[in-house]
């Protein structure tokens, strides 16, 4: 492997610094836009009890969750088999 020349490093550093500057500008513009957007009203959750909130979380479709777990397990098995073959 060839060592990186000092000129190449400087050029890469300059490109990187320019990218950081552009990112900073974008983030500052984004923050300025967010300040201009009026805040959305907060949902009134005082009428919901903790039990009702917990029940909403429990009402997740169990079959869909099981399918998702099965898909993840199958993916992990295939990935493990692929690594073992390598």
PDB file of C-alpha atoms in Angstrom, residues 25-35:
ATOM      1  CA  UNK A  25     -24.514  26.155   7.359  1.00  0.00           C
ATOM      2  CA  UNK A  26     -27.275  23.645   6.644  1.00  0.00           C
ATOM      3  CA  UNK A  27     -27.767  22.937  10.345  1.00  0.00           C
ATOM      4  CA  UNK A  28     -27.895  26.642  11.184  1.00  0.00           C
ATOM      5  CA  UNK A  29     -30.487  27.222   8.437  1.00  0.00           C
ATOM      6  CA  UNK A  30     -32.496  24.284   9.719  1.00  0.00           C
ATOM      7  CA  UNK A  31     -32.430  25.638  13.273  1.00  0.00           C
ATOM      8  CA  UNK A  32     -33.500  29.077  12.033  1.00  0.00           C
ATOM      9  CA  UNK A  33     -36.426  27.524  10.144  1.00  0.00           C
ATOM     10  CA  UNK A  34     -37.498  25.549  13.209  1.00  0.00           C
ATOM     11  CA  UNK A  35     -37.601  28.742  15.240  1.00  0.00           C
TER      12      UNK A  35
END
